[in-house]
Each structure stands twice: as C-alpha cells, then as structure tokens.
Tab-separated table of C-alpha atoms in Angstrom:
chain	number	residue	atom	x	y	z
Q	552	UNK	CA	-12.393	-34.525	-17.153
Q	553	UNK	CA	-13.044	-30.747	-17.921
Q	554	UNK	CA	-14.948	-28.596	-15.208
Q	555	UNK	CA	-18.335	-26.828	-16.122
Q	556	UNK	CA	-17.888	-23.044	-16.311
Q	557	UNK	CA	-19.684	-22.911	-12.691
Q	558	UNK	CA	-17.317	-25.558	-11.327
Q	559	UNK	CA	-14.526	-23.802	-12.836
Q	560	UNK	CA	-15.734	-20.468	-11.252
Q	561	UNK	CA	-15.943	-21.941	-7.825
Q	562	UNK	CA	-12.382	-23.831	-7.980
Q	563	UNK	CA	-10.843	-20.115	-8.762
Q	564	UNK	CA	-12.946	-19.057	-6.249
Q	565	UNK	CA	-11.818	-21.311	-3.616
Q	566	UNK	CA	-8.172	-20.988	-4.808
Q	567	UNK	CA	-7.710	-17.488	-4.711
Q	568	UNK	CA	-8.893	-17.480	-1.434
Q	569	UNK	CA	-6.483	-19.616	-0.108
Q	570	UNK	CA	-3.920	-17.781	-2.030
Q	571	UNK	CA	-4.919	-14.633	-0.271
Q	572	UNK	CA	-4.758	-15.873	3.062
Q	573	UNK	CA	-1.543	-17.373	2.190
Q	574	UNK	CA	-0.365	-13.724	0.962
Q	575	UNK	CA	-1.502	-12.306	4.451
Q	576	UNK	CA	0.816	-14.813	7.172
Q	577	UNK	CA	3.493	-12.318	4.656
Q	578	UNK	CA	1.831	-9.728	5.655
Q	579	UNK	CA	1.584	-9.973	9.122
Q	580	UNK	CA	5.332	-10.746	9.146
Q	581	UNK	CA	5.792	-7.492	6.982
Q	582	UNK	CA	4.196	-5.541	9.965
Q	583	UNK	CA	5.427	-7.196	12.406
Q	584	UNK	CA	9.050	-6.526	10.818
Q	585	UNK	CA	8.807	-2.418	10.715
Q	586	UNK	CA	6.656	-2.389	13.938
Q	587	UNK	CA	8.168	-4.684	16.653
Q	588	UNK	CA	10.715	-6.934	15.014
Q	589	UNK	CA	14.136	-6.751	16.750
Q	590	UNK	CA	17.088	-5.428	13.929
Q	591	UNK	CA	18.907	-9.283	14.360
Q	592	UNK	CA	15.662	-10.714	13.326
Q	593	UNK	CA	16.281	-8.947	10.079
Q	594	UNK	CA	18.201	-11.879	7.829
Q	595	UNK	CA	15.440	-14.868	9.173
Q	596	UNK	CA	12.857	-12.515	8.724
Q	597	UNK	CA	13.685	-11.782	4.926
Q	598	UNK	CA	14.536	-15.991	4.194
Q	599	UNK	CA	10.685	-15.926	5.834
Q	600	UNK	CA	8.612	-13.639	3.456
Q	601	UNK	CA	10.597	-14.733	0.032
Q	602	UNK	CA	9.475	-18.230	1.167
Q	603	UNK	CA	5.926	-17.256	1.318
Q	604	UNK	CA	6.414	-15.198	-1.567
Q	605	UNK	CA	7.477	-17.652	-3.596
Q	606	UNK	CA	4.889	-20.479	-2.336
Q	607	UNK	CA	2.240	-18.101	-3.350
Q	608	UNK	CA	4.155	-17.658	-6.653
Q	609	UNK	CA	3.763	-21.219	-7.336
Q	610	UNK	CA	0.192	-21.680	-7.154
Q	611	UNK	CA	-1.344	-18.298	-8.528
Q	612	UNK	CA	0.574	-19.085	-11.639
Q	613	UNK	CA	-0.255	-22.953	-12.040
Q	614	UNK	CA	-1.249	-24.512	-15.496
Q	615	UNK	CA	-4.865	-25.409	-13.277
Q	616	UNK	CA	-5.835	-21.585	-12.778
Q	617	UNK	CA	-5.323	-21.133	-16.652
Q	618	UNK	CA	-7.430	-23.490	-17.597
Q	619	UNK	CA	-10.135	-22.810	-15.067
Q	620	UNK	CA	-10.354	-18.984	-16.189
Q	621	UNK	CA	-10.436	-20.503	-19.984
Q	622	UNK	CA	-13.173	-22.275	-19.082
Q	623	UNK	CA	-15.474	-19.643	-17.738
Q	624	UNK	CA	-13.910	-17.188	-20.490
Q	625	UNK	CA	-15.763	-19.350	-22.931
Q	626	UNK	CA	-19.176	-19.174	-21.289
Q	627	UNK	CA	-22.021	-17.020	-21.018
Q	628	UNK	CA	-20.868	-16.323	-17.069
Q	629	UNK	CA	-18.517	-13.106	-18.212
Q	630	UNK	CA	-20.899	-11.646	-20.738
Q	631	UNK	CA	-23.149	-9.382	-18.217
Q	632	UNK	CA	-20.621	-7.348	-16.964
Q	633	UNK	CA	-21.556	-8.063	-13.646
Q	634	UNK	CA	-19.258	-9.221	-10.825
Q	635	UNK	CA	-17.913	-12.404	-11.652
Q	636	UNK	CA	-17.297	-11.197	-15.401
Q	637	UNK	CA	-14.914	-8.319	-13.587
Q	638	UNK	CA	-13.587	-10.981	-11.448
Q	639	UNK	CA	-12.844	-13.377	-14.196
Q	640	UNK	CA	-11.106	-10.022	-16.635
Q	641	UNK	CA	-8.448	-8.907	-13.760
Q	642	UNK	CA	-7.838	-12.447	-12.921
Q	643	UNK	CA	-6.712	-13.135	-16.233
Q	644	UNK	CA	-4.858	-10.060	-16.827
Q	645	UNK	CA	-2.980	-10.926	-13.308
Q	646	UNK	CA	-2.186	-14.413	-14.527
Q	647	UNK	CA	-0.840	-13.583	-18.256
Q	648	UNK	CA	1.773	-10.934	-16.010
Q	649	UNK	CA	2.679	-13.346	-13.020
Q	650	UNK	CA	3.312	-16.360	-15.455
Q	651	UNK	CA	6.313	-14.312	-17.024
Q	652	UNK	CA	7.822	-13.931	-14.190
Q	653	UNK	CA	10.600	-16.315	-13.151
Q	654	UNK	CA	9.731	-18.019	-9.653
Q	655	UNK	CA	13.633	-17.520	-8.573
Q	656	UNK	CA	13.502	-13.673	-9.463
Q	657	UNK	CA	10.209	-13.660	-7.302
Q	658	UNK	CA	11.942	-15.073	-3.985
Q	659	UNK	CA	15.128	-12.864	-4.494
Q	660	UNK	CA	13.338	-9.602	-4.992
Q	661	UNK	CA	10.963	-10.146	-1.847
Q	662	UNK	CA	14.120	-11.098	0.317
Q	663	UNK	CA	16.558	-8.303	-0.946
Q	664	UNK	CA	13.806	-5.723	-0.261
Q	665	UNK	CA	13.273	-7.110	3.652
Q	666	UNK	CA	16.776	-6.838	3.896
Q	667	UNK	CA	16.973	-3.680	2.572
Q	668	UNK	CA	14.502	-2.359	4.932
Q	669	UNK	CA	15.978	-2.033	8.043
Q	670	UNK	CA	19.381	-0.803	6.501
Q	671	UNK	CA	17.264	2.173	5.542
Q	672	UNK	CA	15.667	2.405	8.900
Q	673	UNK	CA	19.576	2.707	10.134
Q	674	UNK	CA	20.556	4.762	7.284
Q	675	UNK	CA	17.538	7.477	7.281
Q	676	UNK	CA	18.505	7.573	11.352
Q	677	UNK	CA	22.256	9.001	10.513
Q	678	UNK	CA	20.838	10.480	7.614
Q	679	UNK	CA	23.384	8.333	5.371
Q	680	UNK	CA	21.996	7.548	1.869
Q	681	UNK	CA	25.746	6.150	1.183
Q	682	UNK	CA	24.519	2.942	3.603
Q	683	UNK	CA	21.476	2.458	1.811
Q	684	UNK	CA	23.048	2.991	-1.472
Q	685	UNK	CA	24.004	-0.949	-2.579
Q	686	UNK	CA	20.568	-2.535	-1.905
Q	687	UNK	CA	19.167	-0.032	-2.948
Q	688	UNK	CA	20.653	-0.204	-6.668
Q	689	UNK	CA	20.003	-4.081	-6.284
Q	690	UNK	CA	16.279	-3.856	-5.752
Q	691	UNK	CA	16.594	-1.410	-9.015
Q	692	UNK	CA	18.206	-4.003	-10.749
Q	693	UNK	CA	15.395	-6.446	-9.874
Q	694	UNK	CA	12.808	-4.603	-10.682
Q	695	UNK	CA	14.445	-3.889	-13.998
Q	696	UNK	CA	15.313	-7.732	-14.478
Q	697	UNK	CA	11.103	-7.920	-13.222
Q	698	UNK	CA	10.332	-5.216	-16.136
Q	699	UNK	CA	11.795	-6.652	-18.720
Q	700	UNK	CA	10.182	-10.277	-18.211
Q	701	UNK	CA	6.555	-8.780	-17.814
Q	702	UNK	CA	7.255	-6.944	-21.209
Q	703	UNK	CA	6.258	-3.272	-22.248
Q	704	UNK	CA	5.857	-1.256	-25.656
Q	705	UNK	CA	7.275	1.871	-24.637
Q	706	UNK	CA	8.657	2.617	-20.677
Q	707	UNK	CA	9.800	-0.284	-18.300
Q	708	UNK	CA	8.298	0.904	-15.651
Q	709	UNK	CA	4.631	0.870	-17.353
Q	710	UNK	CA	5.411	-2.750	-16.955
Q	711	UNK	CA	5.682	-1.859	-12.643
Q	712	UNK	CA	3.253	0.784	-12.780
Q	713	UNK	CA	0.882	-1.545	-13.653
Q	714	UNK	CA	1.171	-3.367	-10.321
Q	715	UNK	CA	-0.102	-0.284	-8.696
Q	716	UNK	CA	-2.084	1.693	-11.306
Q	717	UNK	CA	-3.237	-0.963	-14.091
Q	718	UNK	CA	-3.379	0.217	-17.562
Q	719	UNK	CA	-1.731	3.275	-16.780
Q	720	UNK	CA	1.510	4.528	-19.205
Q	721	UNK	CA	4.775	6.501	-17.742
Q	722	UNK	CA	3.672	9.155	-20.563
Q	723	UNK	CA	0.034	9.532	-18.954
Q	724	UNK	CA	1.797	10.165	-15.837
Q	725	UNK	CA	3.504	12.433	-16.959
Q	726	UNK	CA	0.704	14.285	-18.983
Q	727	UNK	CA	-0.988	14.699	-15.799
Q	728	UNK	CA	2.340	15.941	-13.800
Q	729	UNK	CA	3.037	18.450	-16.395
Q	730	UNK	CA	0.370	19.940	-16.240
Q	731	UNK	CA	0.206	20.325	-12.658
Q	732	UNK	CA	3.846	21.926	-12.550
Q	733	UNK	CA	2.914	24.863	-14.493
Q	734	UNK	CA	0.390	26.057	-12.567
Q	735	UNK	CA	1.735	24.531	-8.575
Q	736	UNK	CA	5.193	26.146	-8.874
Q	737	UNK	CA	4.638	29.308	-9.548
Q	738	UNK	CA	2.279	29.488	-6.473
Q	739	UNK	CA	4.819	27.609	-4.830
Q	740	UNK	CA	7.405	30.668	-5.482
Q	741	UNK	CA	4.942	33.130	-4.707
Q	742	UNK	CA	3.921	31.890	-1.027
Q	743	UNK	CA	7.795	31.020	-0.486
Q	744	UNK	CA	8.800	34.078	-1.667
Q	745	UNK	CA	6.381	36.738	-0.235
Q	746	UNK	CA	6.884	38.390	2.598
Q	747	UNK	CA	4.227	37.379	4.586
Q	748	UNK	CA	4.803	34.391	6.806
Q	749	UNK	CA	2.682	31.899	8.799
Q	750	UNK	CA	3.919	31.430	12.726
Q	751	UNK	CA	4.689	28.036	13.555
Q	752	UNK	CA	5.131	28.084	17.194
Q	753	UNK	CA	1.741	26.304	17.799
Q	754	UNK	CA	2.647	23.212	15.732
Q	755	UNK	CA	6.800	22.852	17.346
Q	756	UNK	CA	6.344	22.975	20.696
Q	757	UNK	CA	6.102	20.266	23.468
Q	758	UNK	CA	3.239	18.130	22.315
Q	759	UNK	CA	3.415	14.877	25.379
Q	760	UNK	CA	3.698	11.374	22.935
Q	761	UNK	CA	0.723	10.594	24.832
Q	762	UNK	CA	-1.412	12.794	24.451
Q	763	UNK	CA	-0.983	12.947	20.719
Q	764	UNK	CA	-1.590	9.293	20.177
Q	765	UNK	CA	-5.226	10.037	22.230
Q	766	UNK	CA	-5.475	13.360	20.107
Q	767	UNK	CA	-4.920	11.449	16.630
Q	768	UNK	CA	-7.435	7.857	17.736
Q	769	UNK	CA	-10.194	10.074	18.787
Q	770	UNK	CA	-9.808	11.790	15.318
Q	771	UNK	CA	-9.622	8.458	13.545
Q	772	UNK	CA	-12.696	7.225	14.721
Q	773	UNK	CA	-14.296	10.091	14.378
Q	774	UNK	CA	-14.141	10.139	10.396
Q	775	UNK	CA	-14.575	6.285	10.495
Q	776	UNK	CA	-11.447	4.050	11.036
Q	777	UNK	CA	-12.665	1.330	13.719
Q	778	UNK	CA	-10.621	0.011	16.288
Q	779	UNK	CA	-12.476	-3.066	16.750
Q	780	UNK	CA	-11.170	-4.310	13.059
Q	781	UNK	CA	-8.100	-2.325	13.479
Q	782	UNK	CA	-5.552	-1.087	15.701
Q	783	UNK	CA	-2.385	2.210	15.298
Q	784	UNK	CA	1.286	1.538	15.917
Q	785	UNK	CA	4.415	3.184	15.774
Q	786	UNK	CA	6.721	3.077	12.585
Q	787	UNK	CA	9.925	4.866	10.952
Q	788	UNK	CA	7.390	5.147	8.268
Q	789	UNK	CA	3.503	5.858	8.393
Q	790	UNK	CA	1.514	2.786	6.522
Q	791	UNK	CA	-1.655	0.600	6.659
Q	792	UNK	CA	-1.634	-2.704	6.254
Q	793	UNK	CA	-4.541	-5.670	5.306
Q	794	UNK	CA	-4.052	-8.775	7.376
Q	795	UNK	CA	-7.463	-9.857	6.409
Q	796	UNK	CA	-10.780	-9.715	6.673
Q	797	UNK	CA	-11.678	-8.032	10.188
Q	798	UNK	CA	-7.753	-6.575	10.526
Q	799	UNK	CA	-6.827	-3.731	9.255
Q	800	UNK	CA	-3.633	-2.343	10.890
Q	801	UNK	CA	-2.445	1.768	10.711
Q	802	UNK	CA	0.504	3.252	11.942
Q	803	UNK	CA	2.208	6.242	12.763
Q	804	UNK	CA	4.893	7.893	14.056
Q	805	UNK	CA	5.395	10.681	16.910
Q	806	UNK	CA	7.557	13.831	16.967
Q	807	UNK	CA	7.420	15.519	20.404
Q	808	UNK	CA	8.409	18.958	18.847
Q	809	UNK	CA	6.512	18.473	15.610
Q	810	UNK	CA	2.739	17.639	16.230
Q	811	UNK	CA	1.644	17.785	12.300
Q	812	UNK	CA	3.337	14.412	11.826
Q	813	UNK	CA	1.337	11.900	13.887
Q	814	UNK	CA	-1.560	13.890	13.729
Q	815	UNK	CA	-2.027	13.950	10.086
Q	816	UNK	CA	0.112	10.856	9.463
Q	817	UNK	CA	-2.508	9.584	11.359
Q	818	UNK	CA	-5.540	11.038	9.354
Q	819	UNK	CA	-3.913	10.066	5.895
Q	820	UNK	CA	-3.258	6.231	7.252
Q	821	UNK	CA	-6.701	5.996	8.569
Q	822	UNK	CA	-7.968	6.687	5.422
Q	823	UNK	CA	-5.919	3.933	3.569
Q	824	UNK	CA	-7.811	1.723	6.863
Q	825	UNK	CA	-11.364	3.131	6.162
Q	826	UNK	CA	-11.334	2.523	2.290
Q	827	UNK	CA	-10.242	-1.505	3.288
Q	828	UNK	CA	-12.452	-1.636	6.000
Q	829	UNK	CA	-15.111	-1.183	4.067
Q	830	UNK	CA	-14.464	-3.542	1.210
Q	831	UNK	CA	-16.147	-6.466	0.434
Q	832	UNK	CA	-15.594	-9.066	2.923
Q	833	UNK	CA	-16.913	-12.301	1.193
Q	834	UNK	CA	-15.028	-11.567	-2.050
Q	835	UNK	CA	-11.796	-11.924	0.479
Q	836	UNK	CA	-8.996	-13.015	-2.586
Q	837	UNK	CA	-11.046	-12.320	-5.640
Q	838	UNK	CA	-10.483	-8.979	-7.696
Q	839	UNK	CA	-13.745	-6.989	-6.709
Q	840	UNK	CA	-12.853	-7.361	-3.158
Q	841	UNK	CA	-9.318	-6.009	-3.483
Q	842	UNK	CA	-8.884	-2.374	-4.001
Q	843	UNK	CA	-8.618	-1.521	-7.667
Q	844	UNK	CA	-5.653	1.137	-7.894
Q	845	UNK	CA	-3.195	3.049	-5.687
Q	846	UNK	CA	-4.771	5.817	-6.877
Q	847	UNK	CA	-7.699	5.659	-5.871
Q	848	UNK	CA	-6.169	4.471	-2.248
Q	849	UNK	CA	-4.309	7.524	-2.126
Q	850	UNK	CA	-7.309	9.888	-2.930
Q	851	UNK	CA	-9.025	8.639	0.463
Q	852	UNK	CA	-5.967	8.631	2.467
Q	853	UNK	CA	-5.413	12.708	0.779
Q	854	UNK	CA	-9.091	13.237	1.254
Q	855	UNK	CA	-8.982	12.931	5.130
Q	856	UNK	CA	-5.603	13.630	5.722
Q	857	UNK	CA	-6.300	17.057	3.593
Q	858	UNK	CA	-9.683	18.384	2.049
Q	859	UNK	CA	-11.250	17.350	5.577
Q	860	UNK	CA	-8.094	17.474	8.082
Q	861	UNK	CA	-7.183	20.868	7.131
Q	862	UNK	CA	-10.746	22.517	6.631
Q	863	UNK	CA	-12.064	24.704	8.757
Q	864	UNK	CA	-14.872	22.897	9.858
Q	865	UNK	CA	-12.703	20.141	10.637
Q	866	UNK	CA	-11.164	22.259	13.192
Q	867	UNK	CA	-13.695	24.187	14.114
Q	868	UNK	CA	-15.215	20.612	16.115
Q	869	UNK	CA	-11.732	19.466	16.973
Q	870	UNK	CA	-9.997	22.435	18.396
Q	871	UNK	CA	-11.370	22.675	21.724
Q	872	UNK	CA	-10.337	18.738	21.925
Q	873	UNK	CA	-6.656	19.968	20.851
C-alpha cells in the first residue's frame, strides 16, 4: 500500500532522524578519539566508526527513502518553496549521490582515515611526513575510487567538493582564488619585504596554560558560544564538533610560548559552535536544520576569529582582562 504525500513526509521525517542520531554515537567516538582516546585504542576505535558508518550507509540509501521522497516529489507539498519543499530538494540530491556509492568502499574509507589519524598525530610530533606518507596516499586513493562512483563532468573532486560546498565546480574555485592571488601577494611581498617590522615579544613569552584557557572561555562566551550546550578541550588540531542537539563540543590547543594559538584557535572554533548552536533544533536530521555549506561555516568561524578578534574594539574591552 502506497503512503500519502503527508505520511510519506513524516516517515522521512522520522527516519532521518534516527539516521542522525545514529551518525552522532560516530561522532562522539570521533571526539573522543583526538581528545582523550589512548594511541592503542586506535585499531578498535577505527573497526568502531566504519561500523557505524556503514550501518548508517545502509539505511539512508534504502529503496524505502526513494520511494517516500517520490512520493512527496509528486505532490503539491514541494511547490511553495517553503521548508519542507527545501527539505525534500537536498534530500533527494543526497540520496541520488549516496546510492552510487558502494557500501564496502564506505566502511573502508571511514576506517583507513581513523587509522590514519593518529599516525599523523605521531608523525606531525617528529615532524615526519615520510610516516604519514602510505595512508595518506590510501585515503587519496579512496576518495578517488569515491569520485569516480559519484560521477562528475569535468574535475573529480567537484564530485568531493560537493560534500562540503554543494553545487560548487573546481573551476569556480579557482575563479575566485585567482583572483585573490593577484591582488594578496603582492601585499604579501610588500609587508614581508619592507623594512618596517612588528615586535612580537608580547605574543612569545610565558603565557601560564591556565590562564589562557580562562583568557580564551571568557572570550567565547562573550561573543556567544555557551557552555551549558557546549564545552572546550584540548586537541593536536583545533575543531568543533555536533554531538546533537544541546552538545556542541570546541577545542583547542595551548602553546605556552605562543599565546595567538589557543586564543584565536579558540575564537575561530567558537564560531563553528555558535553558528550550530543556534540551528534549528526540531529539524535535528532533516536538511534545513543542518548547516548548508562549509563555507558559510568558515565565514563565522573567520568572522570572530578575525574581523571581530583582531579589531580594535575587540581589544579595546578585552585588554585590561589580558
């Protein structure tokens, strides 16, 4: 028996939910891994997340979900433009990718990148790319073998990029990076170049661990990120994380002689944490209440971390605190 558009749109409803919270046990075990995972936990830890990878896999690209969004797609529900009509159009365009994609290649390219993970941690410690080197041509290899079975017209990675930045070409990239390069470098050369240089002595001294994590969490809640949804850790490499509705996790990490790093590592994660605090809670595992691009995540994170966190009004309020 065939569902009603409405009953369709409330089975995708309820299965994408349970998707999502499906997705996010991997994603506490992702931050749990670079945060406080111990190195031999590494191998389990990987055979962990491609199992969960693969699980979810399985049921965002079943035959059922396909004909549930066919259903609605034939209705008047998806021609207002409104919410469930976006809901229903990046569903669909998520489905037609993840269906290509072999289940197998899935599971292997989630547990080759955990693996790969803290071999880097080691590697970037002894500053020896050679280590790292193997996986790090395997993951390529994946993501190539992933690229090819999404299907592209021009670039393979257009047929990543899309993951991160949908509808967006290699070549558009590029237009926009072009451009930039003409006029960055040369100001680049010129401030490198001239004879004029700023003193760094205030930003390489002794800066107490402590003090700096105080330093950067009164600054995060000051433009926003709350602590009662969210919480800051320590990391080889600055992220945020979404565990789920009401968890949104930040780290950092801390340089004694350096304080720029935590401090503005800080600023830039919190604004990753802000932009997912603050979307929409009940549409937890539909489209309109994920965020929509990378880009867009990265112009809050840059916003805070640098049009406010290097302003002068910024530290014009926060200097006396420093």
């Amino acid at each position: 028996m065939s569902s009603t558009p409405e009953q369709a749109f409330e089975n995708l409803t309820e299965e994408f939910r349970e998707i999502a919270t499906l997705g996010t046990c991997e994603s506490i075990l992702g931050w749990d891994e670079v945060t406080y995972m111990p190195p031999g936990g590494a191998e389990h830890r990987a055979n962990q997340k491609a199992l969960l990878a693969g699980l979810v896999h399985q049921r965002a690209t079943s035959s059922k979900i396909g004909d549930w969004l066919s259903a609605v797609e034939s209705s008047p529900m998806v021609s207002n433009g409104d919410p469930v009509s976006a809901n229903v159009r990046e569903l669909r365009r998520t489905y037609d990718k993840m269906v290509k994609v072999p289940e197998s290649l899935v599971t292997e390219l989630t547990r080759e990148t955990s693996l790969a993970h803290q071999v880097w941690v080691e590697a970037r410690k002894n500053n020896d790319f050679g280590k790292f080197l193997p996986n790090l041509k395997k993951i390529i290899d994946l993501c190539r073998q992933k690229a090819e079975a999404v299907g592209y017209q021009e670039e393979p990675y257009d047929a990543l990029m899309d993951d991160y930045e949908p509808n967006t070409t290699s070549k558009q990239v590029e237009a926009v990076f072009t451009s930039l390069r003409k006029d960055l470098v040369p100001v680049l050369e010129s401030i490198t170049g001239g004879p004029n240089k700023s003193p760094v002595e205030i930003i390489e001294r002794e800066y107490p661990i402590e003090q700096q994590k105080t330093f950067g969490m009164e600054a995060a809640k000051a433009i926003g990120y709350k602590f009662d949804i969210g919480r800051l850790d320590i990391t080889t490499h600055p992220f945020c994380t979404t565990i789920g509705p009401g968890d949104i996790r930040i780290t950092t990490r801390y340089n004694v002689n350096h304080f720029n790093d935590a401090f503005f590592g800080t600023l830039h994660e919190s604004g990753h944490g802000i932009y997912e605090q603050n979307l929409l809670t009940d549409q937890f595992g539909m489209p309109i209440g994920e965020a929509c691009s990378l880009g867009i995540h990265e112009s809050q994170s840059r916003m805070w971390e640098n049009f406010v966190g290097r302003s002068r009004a910024f530290w014009d309020f926060f200097y006396p605190a420093a």
